CSV table of C-alpha atoms and ligand atoms in Angstrom, one decimal:
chain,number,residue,atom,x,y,z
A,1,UNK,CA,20.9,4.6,-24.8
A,2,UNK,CA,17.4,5.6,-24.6
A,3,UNK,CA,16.6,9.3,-23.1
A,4,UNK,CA,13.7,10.5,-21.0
A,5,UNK,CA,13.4,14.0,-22.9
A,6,UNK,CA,9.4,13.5,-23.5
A,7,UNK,CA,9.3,12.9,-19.8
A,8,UNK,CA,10.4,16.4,-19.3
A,9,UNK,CA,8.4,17.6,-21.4
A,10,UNK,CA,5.3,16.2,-19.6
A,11,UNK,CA,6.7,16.9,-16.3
A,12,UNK,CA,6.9,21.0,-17.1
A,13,UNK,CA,3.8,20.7,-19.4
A,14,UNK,CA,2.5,19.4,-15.4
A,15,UNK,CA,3.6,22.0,-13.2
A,16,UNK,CA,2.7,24.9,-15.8
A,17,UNK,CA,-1.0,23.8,-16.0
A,18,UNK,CA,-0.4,22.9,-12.2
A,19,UNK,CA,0.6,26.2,-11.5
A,20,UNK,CA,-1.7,27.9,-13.7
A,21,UNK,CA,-4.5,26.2,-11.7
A,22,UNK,CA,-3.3,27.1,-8.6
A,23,UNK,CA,-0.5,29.8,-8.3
A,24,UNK,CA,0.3,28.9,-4.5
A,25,UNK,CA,0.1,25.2,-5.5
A,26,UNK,CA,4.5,24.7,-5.1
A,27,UNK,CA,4.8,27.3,-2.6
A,28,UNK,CA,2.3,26.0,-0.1
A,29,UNK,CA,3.8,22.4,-0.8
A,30,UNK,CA,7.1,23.1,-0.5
A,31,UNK,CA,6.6,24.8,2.8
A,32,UNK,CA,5.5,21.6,4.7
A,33,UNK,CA,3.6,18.3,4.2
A,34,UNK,CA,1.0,17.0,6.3
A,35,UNK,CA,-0.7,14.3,5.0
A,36,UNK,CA,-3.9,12.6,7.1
A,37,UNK,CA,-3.3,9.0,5.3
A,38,UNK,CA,-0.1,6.5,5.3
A,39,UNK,CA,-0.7,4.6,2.2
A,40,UNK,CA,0.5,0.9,1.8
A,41,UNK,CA,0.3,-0.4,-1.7
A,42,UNK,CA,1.5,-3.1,-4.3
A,43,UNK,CA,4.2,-1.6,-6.4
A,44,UNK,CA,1.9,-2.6,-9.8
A,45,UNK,CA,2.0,0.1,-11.7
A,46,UNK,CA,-1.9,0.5,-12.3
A,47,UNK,CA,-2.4,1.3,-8.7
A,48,UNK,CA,-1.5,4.6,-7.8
A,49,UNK,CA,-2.3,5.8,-4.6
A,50,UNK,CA,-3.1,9.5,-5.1
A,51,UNK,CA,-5.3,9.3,-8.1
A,52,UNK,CA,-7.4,6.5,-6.8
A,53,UNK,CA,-7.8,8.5,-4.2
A,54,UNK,CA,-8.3,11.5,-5.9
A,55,UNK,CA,-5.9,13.5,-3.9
A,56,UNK,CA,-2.8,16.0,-4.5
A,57,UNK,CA,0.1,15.9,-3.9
A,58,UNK,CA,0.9,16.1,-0.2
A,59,UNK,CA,-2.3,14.8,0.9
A,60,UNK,CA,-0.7,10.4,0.7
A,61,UNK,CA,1.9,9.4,2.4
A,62,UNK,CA,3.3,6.4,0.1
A,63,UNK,CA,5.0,3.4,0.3
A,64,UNK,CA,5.2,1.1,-2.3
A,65,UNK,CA,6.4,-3.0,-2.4
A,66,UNK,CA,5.6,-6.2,-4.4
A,67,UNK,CA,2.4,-7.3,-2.9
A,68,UNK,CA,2.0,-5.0,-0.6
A,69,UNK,CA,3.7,-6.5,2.4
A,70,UNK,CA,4.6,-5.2,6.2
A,71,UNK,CA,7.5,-7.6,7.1
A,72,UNK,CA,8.2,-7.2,10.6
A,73,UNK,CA,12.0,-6.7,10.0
A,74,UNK,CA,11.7,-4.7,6.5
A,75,UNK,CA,13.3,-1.5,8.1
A,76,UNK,CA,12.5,0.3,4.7
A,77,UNK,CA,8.7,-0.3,5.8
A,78,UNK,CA,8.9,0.4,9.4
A,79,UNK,CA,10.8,3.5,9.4
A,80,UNK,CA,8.2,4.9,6.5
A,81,UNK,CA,5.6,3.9,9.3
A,82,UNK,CA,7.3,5.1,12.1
A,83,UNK,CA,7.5,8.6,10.1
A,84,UNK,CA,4.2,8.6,9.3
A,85,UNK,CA,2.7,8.0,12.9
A,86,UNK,CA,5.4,9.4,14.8
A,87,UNK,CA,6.2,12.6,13.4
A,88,UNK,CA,3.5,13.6,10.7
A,89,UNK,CA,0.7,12.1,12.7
A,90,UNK,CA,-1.3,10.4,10.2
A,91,UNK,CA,-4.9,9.6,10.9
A,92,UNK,CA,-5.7,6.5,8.9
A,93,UNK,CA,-3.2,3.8,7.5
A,94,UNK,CA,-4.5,2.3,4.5
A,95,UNK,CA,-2.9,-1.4,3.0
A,96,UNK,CA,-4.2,-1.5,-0.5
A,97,UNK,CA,-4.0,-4.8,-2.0
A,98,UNK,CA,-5.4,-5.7,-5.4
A,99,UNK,CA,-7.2,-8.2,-7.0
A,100,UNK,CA,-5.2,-10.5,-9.7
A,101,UNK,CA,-1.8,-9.2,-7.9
A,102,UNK,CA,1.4,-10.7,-9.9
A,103,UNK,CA,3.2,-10.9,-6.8
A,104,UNK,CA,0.3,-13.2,-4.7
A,105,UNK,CA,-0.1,-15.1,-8.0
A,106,UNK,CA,3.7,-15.5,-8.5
A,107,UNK,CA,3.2,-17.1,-4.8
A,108,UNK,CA,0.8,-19.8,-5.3
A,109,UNK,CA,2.6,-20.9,-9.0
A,110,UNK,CA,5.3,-23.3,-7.7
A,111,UNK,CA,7.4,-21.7,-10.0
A,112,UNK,CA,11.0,-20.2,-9.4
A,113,UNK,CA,11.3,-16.3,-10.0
A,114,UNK,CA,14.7,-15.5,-8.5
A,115,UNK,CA,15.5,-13.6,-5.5
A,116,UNK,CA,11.7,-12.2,-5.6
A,117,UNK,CA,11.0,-15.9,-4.2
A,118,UNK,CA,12.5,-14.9,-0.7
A,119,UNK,CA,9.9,-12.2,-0.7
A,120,UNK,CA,7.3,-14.0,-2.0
A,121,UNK,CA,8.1,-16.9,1.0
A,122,UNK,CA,6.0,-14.4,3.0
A,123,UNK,CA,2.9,-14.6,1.1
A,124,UNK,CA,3.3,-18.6,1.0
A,125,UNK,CA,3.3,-18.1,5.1
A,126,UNK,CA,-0.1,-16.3,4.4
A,127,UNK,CA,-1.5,-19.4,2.5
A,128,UNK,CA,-0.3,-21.8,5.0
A,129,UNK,CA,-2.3,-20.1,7.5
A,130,UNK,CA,-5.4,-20.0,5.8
A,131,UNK,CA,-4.5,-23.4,3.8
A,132,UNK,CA,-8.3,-24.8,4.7
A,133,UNK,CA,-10.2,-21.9,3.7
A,134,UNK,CA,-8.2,-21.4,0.5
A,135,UNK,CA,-8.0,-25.3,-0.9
A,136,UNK,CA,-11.9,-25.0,-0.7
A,137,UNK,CA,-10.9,-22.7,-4.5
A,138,UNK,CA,-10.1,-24.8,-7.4
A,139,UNK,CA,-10.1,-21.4,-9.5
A,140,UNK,CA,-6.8,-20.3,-9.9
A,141,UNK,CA,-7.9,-16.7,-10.2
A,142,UNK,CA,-10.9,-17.5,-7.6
A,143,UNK,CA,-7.6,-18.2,-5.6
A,144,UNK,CA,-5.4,-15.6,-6.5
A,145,UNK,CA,-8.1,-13.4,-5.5
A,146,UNK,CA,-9.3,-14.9,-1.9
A,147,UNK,CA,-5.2,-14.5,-1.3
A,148,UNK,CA,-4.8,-10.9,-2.2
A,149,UNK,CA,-7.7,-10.2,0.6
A,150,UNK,CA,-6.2,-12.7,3.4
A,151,UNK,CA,-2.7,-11.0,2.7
A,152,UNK,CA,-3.9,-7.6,3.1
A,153,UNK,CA,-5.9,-8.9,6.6
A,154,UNK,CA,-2.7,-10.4,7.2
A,155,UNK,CA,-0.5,-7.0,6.5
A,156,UNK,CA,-3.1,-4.7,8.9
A,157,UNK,CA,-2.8,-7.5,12.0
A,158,UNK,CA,1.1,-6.9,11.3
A,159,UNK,CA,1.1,-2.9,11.0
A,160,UNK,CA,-0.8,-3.4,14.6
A,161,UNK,CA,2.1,-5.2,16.1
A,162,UNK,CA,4.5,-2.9,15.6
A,163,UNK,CA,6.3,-1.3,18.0
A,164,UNK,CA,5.2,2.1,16.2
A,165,UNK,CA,1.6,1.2,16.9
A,166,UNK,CA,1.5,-0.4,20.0
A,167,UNK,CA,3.6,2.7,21.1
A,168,UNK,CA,1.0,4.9,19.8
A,169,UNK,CA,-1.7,3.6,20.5
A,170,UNK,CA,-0.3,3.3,24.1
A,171,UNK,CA,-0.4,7.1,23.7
A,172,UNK,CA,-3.6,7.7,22.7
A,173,UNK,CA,-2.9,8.3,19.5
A,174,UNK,CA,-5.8,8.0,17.4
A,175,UNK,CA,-4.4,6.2,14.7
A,176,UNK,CA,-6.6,4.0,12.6
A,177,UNK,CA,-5.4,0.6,10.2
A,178,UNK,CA,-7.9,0.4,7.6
A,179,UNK,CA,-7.8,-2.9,4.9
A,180,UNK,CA,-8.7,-2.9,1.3
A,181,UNK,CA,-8.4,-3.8,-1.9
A,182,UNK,CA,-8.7,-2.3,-5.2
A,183,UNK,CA,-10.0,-3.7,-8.6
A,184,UNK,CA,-8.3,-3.0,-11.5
A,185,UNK,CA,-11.2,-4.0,-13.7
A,186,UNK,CA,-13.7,-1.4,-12.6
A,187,UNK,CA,-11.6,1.1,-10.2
A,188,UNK,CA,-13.2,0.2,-7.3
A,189,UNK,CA,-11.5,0.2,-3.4
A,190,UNK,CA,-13.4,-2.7,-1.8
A,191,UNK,CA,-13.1,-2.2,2.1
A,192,UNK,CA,-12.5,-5.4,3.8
A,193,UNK,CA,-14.1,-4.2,7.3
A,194,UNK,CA,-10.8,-5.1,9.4
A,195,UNK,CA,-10.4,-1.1,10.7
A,196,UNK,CA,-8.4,-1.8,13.5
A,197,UNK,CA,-7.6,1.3,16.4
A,198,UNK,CA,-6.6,0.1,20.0
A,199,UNK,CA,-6.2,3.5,21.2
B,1,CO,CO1,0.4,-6.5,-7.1
């Protein structure tokens, strides 16, 4: 059995020098969260949402899932978005997809993976509908790429039609869906200019 002692060690190392920073740092989080941003991400573990962001704790609200996807009957999803606009009132939702994504590659290989492949089925959907546009590609990574920007186009129109957002937004709610995606190579959130707000 392996143990996780040295992460212990980091994790008080953290909230000393944390705390040593900033002596209210626990005690104001701990109190309440209210976060501005509802972050939607790929679960790859080179993109985390906070420090790309450059933000604390309590500042993202996160969810996390291979390829960054907004099934319409994923009730993990929706409830975290529900949450999100519902109670804490976020501003801006943010889908974060990134370039060379294993999970929109692991889509276009014809390959089997397992169980992920009923998953993945929803990014193949994605390709269908843009079948034209992406066979113009012979790249594979060219491809991979022109995917991971479709599906996150594809993830904000869905986040729109939920019942969360239409609700909202019924409301007026001023709740914005914001598109981008993030390159691992340089660090770099490229916006793809699909802000959506039907307030
Ligand atoms: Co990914």
């Amino acid at each position: 059995m392996t143990t996780i002692q040295h992460l212990f060690d980091n994790n008080k190392q953290w909230a000393e020098q944390t705390t040593k920073e900033d002596p209210n740092f626990f005690k104001n989080l701990s109190e309440q969260q209210s976060p501005k941003y509802l972050w939607i991400g790929c679960s790859d573990s080179r993109v985390p949402a906070n420090e790309l962001l450059g933000m604390q704790p309590g500042e993202v609200f996160v969810h996390r899932n291979i390829a960054n996807q907004v099934i319409h009957t994923d009730l993990n999803c929706l409830s975290v978005i529900q949450y999100a606009v519902d109670v804490l009132k976020v501003q801006d939702i943010i889908v974060c997809g990134h370039y060379g994504c294993g999970g929109i590659g692991a889509a276009l290989d014809n390959k089997s993976h397992g169980l992920i492949d009923n998953w993945l089925r929803h990014i193949e959907d994605v390709y269908r509908f843009h079948k034209e546009e992406m066979d113009v590609l012979t790249d594979e990574k060219e491809r991979i790429n022109l995917l991971c920007e479709l599906n996150v186009i594809e993830q904000v129109a869905n986040i729109c039609n939920t019942t969360t957002l239409v609700n909202a937004w019924k409301n007026k709610q001023n709740t914005t869906v914001h598109g981008v995606v993030y390159n691992v190579h340089d660090g770099i959130l490229k916006d793809l200019n699909v802000s959506t707000n039907r307030q």
